[in-house]
Backbone as numpy.savetxt, mean C-alpha at the origin, in Angstrom:
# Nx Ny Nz CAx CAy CAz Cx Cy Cz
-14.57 2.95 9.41 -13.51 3.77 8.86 -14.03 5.18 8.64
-13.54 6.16 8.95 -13.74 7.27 8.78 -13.35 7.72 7.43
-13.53 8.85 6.79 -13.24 8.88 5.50 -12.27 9.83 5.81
-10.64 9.89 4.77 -9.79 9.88 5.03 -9.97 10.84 3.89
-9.40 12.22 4.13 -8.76 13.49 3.45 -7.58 13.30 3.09
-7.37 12.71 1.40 -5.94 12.71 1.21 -5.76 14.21 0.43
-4.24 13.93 0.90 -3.84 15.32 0.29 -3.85 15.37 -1.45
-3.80 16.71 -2.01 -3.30 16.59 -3.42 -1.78 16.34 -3.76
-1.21 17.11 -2.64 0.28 17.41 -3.22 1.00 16.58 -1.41
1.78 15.43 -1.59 2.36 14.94 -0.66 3.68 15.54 0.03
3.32 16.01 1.19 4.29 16.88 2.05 5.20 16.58 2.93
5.19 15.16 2.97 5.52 14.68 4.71 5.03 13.62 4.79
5.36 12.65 5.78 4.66 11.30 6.42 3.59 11.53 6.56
3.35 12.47 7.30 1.84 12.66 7.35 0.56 12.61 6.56
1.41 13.01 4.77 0.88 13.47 4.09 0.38 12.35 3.19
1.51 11.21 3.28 1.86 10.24 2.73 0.81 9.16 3.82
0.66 9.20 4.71 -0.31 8.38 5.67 -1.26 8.20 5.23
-1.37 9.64 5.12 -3.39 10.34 4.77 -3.25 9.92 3.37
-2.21 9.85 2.07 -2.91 9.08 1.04 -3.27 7.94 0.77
-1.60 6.99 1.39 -2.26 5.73 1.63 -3.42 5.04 2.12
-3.82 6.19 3.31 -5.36 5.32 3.56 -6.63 5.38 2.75
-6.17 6.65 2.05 -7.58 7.02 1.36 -7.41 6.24 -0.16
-6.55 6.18 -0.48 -6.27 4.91 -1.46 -7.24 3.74 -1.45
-6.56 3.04 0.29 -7.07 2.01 0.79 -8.20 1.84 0.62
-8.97 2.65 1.36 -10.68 3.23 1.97 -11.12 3.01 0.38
-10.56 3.54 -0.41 -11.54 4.08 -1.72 -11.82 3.07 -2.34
-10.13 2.00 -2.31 -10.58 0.59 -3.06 -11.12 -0.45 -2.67
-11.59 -0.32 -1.02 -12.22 -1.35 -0.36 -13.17 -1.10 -0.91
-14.16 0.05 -1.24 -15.28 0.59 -1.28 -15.93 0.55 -3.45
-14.41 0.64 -3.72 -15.33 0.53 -5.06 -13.95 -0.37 -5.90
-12.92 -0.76 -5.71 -12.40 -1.48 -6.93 -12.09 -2.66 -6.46
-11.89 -3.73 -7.53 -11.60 -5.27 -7.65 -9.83 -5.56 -7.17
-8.97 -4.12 -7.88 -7.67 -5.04 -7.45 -6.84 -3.58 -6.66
-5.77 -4.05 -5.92 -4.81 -2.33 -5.46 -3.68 -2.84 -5.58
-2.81 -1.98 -6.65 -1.66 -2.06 -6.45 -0.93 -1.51 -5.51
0.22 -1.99 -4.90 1.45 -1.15 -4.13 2.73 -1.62 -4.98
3.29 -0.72 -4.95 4.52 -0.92 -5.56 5.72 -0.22 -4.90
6.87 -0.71 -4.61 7.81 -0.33 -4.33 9.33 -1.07 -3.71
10.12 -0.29 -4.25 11.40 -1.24 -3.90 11.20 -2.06 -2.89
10.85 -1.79 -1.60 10.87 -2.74 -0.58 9.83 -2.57 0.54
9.61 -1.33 0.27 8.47 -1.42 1.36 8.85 -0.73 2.81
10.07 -0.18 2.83 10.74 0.23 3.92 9.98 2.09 4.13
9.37 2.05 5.60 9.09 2.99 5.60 7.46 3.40 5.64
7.06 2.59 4.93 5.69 2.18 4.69 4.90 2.11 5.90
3.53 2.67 6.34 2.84 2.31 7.40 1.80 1.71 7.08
2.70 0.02 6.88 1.73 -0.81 6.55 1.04 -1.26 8.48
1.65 -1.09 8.89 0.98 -1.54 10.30 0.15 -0.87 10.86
0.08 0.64 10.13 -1.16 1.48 10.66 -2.43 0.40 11.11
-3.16 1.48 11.68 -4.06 0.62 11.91 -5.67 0.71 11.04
-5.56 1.93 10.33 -6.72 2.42 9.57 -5.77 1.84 8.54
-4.61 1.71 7.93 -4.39 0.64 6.35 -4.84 -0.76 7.11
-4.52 -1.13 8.12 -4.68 -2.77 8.05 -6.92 -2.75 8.07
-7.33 -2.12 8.39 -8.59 -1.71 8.58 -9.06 -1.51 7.49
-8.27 -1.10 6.63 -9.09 -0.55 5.11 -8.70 -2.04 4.07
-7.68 -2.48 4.58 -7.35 -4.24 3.76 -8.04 -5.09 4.61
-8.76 -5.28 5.31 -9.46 -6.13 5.79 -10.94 -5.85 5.39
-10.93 -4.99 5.25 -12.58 -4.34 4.70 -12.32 -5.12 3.15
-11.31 -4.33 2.24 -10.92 -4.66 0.61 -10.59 -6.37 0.67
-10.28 -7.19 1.93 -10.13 -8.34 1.48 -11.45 -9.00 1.81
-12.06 -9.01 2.06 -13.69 -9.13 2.29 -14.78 -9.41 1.58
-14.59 -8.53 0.59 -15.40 -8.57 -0.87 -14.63 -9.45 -1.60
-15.78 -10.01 -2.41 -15.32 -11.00 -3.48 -14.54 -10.98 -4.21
-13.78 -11.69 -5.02 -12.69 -11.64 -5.99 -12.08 -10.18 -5.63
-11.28 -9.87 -5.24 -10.18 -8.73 -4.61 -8.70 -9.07 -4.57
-8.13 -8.71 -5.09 -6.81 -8.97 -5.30 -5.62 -7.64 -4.71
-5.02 -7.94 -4.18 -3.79 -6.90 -3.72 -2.57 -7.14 -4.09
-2.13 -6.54 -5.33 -0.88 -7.02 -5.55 0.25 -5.63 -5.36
1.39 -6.66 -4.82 2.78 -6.39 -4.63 3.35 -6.35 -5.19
4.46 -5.35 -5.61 5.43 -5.25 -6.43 6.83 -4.50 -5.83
7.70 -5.48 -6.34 8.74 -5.14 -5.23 10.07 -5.52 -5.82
11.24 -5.17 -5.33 12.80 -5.31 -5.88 12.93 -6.44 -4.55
12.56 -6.21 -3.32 12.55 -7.46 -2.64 12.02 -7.09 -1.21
11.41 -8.30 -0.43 10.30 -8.60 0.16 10.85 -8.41 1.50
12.25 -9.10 1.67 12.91 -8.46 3.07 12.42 -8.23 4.02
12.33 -6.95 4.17 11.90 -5.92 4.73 10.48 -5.96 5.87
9.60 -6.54 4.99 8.67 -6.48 5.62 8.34 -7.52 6.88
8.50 -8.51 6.68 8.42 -9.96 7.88 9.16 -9.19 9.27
10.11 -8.37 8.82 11.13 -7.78 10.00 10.33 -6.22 10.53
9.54 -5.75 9.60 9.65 -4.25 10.14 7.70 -4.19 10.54
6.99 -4.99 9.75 5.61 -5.05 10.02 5.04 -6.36 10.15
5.06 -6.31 11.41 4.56 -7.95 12.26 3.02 -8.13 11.93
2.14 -7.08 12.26 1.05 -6.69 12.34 0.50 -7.22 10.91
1.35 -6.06 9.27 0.68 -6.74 8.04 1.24 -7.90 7.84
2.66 -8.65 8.32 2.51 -9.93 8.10 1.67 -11.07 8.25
1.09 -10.43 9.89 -0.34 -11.42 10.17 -1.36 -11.50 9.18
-1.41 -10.12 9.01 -3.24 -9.96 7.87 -2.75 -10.75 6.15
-1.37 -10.33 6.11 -0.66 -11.32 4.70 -0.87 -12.58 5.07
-0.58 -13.20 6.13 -0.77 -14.80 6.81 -1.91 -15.06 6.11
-3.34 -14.35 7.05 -4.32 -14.83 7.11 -5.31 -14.40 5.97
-4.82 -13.85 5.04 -5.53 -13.30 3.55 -4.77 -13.24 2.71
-4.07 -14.70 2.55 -3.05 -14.43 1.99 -4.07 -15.10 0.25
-5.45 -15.77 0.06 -5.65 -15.56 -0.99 -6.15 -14.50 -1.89
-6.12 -13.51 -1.06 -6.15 -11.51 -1.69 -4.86 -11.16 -2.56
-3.82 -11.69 -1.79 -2.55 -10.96 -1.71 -1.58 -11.43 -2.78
-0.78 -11.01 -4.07 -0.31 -11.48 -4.74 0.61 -11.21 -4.80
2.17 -11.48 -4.36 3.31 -10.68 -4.65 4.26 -11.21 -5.23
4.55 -9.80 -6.00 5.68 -10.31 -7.19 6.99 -9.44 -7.33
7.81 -10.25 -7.28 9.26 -9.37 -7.29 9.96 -8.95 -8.91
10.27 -8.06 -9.09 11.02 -7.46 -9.95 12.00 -7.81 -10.41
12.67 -7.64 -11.67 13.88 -7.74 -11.88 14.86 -6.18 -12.06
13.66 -4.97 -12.00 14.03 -3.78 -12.49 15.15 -3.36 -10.95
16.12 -2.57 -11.58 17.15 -2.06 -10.08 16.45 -1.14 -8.78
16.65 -1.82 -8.11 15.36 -1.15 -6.24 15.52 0.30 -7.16
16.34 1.09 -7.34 16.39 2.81 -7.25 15.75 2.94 -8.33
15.20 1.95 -9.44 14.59 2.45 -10.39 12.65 2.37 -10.01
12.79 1.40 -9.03 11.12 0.89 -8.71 10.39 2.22 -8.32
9.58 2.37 -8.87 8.70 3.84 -8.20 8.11 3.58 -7.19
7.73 4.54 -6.21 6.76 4.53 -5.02 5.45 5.09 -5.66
4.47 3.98 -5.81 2.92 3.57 -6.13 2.02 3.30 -5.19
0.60 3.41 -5.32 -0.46 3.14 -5.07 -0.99 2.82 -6.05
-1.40 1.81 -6.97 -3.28 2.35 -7.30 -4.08 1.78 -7.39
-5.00 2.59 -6.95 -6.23 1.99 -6.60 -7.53 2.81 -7.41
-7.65 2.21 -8.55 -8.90 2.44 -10.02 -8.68 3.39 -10.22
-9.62 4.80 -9.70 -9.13 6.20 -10.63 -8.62 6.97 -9.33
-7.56 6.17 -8.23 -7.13 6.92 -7.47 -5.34 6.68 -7.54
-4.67 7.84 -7.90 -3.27 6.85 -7.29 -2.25 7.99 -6.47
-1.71 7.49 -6.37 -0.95 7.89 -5.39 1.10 8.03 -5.67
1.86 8.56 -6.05 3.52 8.71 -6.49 3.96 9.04 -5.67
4.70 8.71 -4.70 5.54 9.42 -4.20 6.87 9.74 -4.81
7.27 11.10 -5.53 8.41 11.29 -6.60 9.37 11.57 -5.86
9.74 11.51 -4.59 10.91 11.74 -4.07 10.64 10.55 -1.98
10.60 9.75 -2.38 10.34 8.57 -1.16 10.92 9.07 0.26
12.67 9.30 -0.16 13.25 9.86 1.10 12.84 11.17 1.71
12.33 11.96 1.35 11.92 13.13 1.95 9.76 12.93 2.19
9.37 11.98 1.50 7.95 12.03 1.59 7.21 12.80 1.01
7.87 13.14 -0.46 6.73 13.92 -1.15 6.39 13.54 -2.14
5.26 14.32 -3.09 5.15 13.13 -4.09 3.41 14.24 -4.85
């Protein structure tokens, strides 16, 4: 994995790519659990290939936990084939839990120990 320049201030997909991975990267490398959080997950480049790269590194190490948080799960089986496989096959990393709070209230999260990540406006990609 190369080390991944996230941005400070999220601009764009792009911008939003480059945090998610460095999220990733950071918690493979030094924390026990990573949250994601978000209504559904739509949009998300969970199929990248440097995130599925940086959760296969983070599911690797011992006791590691990845938990999900979500208004609902949907989404993903249909839109990312790729992290459904690595969910398949690590699926004792992976913890997901659905919400009762309303999807438009769920925030767009990362975090990962003293790194996190908001996206305060999802539809446009900034944050």
């Amino acid at each position: 994995m190369d080390d991944a320049k996230a941005p400070e201030h999220i601009d764009g997909r792009k911008d939003w790519l480059a945090a998610l991975q460095a999220a990733v990267e950071e918690a493979a490398l030094h924390e026990r659990e990573l949250c994601l959080i978000d209504a559904n997950f739509e949009g998300w480049p969970l199929d990248d290939p440097r995130v599925l790269e940086g959760l296969l590194a983070f599911g690797k190490k011992p006791l590691r936990r990845v938990i999900m948080v979500a208004a609902q799960f949907d989404l993903i089986a249909v839109h990312y084939p790729l992290f459904t496989r690595w969910r398949r096959d690590w699926g004792h990393v992976i913890d997901c839990r659905q919400t009762d709070v309303e999807a438009s209230q769920v925030p767009t999260l990362v975090l990962a120990g003293v790194r996190s990540v908001h996206l305060s406006a999802p539809a446009v990609w900034r944050g």
